[in-house]
PDB file of C-alpha atoms in Angstrom:
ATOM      1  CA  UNK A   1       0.000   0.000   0.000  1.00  0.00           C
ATOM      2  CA  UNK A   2       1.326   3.326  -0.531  1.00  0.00           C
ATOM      3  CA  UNK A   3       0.468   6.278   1.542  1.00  0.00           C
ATOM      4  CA  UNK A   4      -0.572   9.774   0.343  1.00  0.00           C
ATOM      5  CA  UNK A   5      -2.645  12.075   1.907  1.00  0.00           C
ATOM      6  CA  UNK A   6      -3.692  10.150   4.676  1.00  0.00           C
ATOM      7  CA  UNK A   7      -5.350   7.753   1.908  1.00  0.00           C
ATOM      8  CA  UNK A   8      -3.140   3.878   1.152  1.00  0.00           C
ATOM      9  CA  UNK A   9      -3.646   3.477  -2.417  1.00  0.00           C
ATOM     10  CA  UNK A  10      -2.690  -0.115  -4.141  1.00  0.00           C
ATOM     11  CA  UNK A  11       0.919  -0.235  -5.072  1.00  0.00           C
ATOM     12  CA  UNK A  12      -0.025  -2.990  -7.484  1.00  0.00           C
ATOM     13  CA  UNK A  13       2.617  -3.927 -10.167  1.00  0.00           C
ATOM     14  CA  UNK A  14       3.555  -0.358 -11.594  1.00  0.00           C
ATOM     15  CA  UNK A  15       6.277   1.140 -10.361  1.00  0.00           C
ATOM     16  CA  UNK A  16       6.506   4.184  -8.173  1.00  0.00           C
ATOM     17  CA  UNK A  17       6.764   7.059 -10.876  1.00  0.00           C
ATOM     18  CA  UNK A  18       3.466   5.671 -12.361  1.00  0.00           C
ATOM     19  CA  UNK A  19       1.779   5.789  -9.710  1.00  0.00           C
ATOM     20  CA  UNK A  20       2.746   9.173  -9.029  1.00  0.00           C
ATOM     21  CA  UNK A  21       1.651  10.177 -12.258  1.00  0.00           C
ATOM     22  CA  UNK A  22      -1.431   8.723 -12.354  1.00  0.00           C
ATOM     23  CA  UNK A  23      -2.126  10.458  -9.203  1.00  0.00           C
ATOM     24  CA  UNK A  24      -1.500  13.627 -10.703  1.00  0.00           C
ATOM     25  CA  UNK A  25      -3.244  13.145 -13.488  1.00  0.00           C
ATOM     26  CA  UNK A  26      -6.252  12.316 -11.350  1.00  0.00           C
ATOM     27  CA  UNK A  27      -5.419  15.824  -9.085  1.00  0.00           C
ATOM     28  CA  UNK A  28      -5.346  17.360 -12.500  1.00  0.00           C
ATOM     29  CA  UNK A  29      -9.122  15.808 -13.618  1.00  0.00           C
ATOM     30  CA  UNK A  30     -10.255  16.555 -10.424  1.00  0.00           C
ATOM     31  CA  UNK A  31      -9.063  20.186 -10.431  1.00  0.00           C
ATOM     32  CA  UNK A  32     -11.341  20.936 -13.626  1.00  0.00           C
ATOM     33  CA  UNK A  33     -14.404  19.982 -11.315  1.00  0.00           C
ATOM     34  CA  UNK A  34     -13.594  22.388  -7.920  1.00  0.00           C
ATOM     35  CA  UNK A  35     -14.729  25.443  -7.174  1.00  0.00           C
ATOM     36  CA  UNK A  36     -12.875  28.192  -7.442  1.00  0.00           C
ATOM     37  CA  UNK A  37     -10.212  28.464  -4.874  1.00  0.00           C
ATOM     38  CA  UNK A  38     -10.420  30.738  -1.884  1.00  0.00           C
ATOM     39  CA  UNK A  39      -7.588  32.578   0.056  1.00  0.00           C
ATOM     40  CA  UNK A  40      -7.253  34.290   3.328  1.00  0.00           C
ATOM     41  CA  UNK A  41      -8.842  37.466   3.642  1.00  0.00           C
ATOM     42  CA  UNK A  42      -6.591  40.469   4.198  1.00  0.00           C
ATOM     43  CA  UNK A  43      -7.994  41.420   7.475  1.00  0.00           C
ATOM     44  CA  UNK A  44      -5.747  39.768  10.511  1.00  0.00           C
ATOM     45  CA  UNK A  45      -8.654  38.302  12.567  1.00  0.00           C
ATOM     46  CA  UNK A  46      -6.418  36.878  15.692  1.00  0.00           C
ATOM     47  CA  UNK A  47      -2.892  37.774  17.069  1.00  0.00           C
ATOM     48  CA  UNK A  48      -1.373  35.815  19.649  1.00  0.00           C
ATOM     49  CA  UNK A  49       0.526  32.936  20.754  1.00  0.00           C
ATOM     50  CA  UNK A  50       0.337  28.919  20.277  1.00  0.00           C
ATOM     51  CA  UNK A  51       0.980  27.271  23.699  1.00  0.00           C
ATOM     52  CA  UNK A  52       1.671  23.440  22.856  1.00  0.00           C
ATOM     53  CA  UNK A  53       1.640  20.758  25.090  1.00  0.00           C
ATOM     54  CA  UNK A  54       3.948  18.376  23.698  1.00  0.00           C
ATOM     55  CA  UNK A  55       2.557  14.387  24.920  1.00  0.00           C
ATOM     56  CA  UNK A  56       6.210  13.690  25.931  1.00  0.00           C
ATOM     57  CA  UNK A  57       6.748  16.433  28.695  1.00  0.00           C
ATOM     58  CA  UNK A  58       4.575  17.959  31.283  1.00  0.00           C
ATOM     59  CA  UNK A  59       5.786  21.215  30.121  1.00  0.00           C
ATOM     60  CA  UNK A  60       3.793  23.332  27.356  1.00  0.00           C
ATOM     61  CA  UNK A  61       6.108  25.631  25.254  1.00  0.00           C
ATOM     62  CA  UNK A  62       4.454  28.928  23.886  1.00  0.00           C
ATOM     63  CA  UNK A  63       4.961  30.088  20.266  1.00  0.00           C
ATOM     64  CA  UNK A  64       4.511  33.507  20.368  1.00  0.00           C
ATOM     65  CA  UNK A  65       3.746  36.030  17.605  1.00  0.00           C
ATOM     66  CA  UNK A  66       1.638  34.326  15.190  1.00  0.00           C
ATOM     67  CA  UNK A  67      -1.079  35.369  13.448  1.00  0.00           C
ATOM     68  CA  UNK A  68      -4.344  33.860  11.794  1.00  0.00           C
ATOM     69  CA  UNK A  69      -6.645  35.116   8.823  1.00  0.00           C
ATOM     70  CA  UNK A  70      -9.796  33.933   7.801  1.00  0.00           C
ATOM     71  CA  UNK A  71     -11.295  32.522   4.530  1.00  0.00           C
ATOM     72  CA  UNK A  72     -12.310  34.503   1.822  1.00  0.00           C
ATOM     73  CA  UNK A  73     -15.391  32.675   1.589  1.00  0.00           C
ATOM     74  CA  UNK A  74     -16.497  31.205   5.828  1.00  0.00           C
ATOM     75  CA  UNK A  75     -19.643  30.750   7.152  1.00  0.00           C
ATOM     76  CA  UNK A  76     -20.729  33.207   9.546  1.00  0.00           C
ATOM     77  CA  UNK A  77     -20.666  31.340  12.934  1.00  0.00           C
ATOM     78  CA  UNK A  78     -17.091  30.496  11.763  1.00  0.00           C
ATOM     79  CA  UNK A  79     -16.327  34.040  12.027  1.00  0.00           C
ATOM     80  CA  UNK A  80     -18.301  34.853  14.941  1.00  0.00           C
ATOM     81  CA  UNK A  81     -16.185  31.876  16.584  1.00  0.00           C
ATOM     82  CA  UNK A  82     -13.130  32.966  15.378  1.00  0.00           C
ATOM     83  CA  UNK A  83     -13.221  36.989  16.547  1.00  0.00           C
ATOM     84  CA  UNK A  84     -13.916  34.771  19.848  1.00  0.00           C
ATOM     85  CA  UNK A  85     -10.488  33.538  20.321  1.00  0.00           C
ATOM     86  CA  UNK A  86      -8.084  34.072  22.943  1.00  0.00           C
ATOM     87  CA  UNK A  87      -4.448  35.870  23.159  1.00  0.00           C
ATOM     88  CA  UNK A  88      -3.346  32.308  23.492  1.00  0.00           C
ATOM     89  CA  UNK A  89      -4.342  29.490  21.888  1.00  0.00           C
ATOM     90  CA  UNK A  90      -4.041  26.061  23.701  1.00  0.00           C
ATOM     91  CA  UNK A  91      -2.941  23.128  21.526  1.00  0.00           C
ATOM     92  CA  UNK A  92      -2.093  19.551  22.285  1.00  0.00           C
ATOM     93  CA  UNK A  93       0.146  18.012  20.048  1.00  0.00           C
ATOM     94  CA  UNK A  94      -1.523  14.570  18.509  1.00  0.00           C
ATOM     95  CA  UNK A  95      -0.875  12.342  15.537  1.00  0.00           C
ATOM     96  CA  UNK A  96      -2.597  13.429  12.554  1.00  0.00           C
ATOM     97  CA  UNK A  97      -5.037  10.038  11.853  1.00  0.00           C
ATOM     98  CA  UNK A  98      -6.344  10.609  15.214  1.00  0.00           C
ATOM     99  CA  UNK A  99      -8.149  13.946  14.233  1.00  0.00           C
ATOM    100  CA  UNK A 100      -8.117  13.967  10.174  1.00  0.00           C
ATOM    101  CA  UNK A 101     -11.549  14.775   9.642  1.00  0.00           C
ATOM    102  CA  UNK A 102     -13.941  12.122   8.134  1.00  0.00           C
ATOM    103  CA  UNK A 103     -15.070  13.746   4.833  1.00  0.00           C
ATOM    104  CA  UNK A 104     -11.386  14.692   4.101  1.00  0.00           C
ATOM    105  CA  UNK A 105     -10.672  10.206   4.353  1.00  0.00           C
ATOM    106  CA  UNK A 106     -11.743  10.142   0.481  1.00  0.00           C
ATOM    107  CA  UNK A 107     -11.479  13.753  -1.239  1.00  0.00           C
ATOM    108  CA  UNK A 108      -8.359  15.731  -0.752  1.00  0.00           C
ATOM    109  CA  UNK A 109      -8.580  19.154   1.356  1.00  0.00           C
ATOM    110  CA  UNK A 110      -8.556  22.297  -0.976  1.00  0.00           C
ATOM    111  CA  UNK A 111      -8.582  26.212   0.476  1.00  0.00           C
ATOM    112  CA  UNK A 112     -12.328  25.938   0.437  1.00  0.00           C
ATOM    113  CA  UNK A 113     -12.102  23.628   3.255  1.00  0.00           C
ATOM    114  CA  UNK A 114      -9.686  26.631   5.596  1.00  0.00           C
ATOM    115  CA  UNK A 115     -11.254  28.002   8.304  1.00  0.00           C
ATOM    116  CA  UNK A 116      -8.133  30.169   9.633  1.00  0.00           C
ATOM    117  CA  UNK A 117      -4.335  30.905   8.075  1.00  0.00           C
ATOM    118  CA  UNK A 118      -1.927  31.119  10.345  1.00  0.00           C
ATOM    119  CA  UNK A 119       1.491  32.283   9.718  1.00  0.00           C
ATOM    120  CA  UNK A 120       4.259  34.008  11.897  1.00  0.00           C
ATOM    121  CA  UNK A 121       4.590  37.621  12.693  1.00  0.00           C
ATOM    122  CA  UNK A 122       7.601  39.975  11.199  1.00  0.00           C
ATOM    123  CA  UNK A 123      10.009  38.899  13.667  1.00  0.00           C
ATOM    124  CA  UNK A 124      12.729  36.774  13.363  1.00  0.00           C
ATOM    125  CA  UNK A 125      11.808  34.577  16.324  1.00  0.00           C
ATOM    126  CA  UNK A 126       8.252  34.736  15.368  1.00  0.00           C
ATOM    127  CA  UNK A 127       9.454  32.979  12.333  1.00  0.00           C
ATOM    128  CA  UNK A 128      11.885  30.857  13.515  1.00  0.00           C
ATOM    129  CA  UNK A 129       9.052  29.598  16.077  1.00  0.00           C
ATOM    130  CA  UNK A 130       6.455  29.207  13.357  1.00  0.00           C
ATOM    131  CA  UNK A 131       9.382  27.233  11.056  1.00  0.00           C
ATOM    132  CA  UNK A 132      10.033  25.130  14.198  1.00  0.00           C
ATOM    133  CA  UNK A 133       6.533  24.193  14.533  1.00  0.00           C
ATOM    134  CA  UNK A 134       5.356  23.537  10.622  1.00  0.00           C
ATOM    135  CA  UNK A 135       8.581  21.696   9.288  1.00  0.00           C
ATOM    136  CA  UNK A 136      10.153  19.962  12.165  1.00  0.00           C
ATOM    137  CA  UNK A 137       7.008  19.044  14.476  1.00  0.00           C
ATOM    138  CA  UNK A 138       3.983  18.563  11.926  1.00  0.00           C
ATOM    139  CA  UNK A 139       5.587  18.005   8.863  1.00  0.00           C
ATOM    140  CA  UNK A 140       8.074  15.586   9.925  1.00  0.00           C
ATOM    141  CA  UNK A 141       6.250  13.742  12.079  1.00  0.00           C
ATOM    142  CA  UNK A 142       2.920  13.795  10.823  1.00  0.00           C
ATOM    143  CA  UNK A 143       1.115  15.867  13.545  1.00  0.00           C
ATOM    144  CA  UNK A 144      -1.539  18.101  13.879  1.00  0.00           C
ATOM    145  CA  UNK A 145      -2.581  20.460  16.694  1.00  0.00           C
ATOM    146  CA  UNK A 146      -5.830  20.310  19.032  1.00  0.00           C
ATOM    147  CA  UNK A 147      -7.443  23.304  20.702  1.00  0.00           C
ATOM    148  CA  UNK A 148     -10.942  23.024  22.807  1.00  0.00           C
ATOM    149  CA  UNK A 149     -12.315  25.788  22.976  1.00  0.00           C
ATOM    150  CA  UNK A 150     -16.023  25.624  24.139  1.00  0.00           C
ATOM    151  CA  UNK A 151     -17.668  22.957  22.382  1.00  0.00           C
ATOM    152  CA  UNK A 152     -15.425  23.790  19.106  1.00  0.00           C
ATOM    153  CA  UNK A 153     -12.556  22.152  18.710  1.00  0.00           C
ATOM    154  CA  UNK A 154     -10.392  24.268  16.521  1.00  0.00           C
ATOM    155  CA  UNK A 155      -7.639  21.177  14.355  1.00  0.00           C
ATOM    156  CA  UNK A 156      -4.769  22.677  12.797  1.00  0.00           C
ATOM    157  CA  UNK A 157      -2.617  20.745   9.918  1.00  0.00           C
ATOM    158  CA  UNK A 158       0.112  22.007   8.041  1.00  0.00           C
ATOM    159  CA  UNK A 159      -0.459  22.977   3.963  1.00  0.00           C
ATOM    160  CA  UNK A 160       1.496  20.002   2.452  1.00  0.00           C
ATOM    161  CA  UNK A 161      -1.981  17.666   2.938  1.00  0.00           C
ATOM    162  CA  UNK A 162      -4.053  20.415   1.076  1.00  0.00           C
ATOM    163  CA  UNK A 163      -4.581  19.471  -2.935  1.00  0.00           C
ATOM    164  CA  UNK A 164      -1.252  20.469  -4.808  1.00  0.00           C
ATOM    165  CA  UNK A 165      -3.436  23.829  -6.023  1.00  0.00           C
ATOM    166  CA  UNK A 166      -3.495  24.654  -2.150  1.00  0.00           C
ATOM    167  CA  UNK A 167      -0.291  23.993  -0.702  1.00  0.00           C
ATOM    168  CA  UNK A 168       1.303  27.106  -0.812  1.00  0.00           C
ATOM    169  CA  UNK A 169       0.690  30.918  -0.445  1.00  0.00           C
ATOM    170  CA  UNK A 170       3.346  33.291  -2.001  1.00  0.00           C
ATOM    171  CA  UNK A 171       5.644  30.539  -2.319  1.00  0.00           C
ATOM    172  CA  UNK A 172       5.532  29.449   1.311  1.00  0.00           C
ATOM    173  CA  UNK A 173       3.663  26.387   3.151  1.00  0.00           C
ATOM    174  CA  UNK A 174       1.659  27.216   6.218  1.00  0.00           C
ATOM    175  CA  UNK A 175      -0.367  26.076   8.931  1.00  0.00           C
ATOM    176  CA  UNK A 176      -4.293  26.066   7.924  1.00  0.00           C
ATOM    177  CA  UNK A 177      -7.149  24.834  10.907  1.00  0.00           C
ATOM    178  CA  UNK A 178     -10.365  24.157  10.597  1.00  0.00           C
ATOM    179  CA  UNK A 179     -13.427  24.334  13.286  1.00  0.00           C
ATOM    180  CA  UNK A 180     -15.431  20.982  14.229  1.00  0.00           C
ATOM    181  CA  UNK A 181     -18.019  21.047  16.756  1.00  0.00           C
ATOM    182  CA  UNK A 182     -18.004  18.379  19.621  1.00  0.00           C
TER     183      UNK A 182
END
């Protein structure tokens, strides 16, 4: 079986570059059908910190300086939620099967699916905090973060598991979340 996206796919007979390409020839198919794709809005909506509680210490670390934009296109009690949020976000840090949302199992997550962007502030450290975090913590080790907050949990996953259209904004990947009531 070969993994992508969360999804094991037959490895069959063909060899790995097929596969590949038949994968992104069906990405490609598939594209022709979306919607058109949505961004963040320009409007910061939150500013504040990440405090993570990583399963292996008792210790939470805080990530400070980060910031979060909504969807072009959210729904309206996504918005109201999300002017809602604390200074400081509280995450646990979990593997990423244990929270990947059900209807993302069979159709790759586009932009239309983002709730919130987050990306790091103009400081070095903001940046070197929000690199930490994306590349060497969810990336690597296929994590996600986990806030409750109220009946709302808010899941946060980093771009490279959007649809290849998605992954990146201005030539950067990112950290995207999405809201699920409990």
């Amino acid at each position: 079986m070969e993994h992508c996206l969360g999804i094991n796919f037959p490895s069959g007979s063909s060899s790995r570059s097929d596969t590949v390409h038949e994968r992104n020839l069906q990405k490609i198919s598939l594209k022709s059908q979306r919607q058109p794709l949505s961004g963040p809005a320009l409007e910061v909506i939150w500013k504040g910190s990440f405090e993570v509680k990583f399963s292996c210490g008792n210790e939470n670390e805080i990530f400070e300086e980060f910031l979060a934009h909504l969807s072009a296109k959210i729904s309206r009690k996504a918005y109201e939620f999300a002017r809602q949020i604390a200074g400081v976000l509280q995450f646990r840090i979990h593997p990423r099967r244990a929270f990947w949302p059900e209807i993302f199992q069979f159709d790759c997550p586009d932009a239309n699916d983002i709730a919130l962007f987050f990306y790091p502030g103009n400081t070095p450290r903001s940046r070197q905090n929000y690199e930490f975090l994306l590349k060497r913590c969810l990336e690597k080790h296929d994590l996600m973060l986990r806030s409750l907050m109220g009946g709302v949990e808010l899941l946060v996953f980093p771009s490279k598991l959007l649809h290849v259209d998605s992954q990146k904004l201005d030539g950067s990947y990112f950290m995207w979340g999405v809201f699920r009531a409990i």
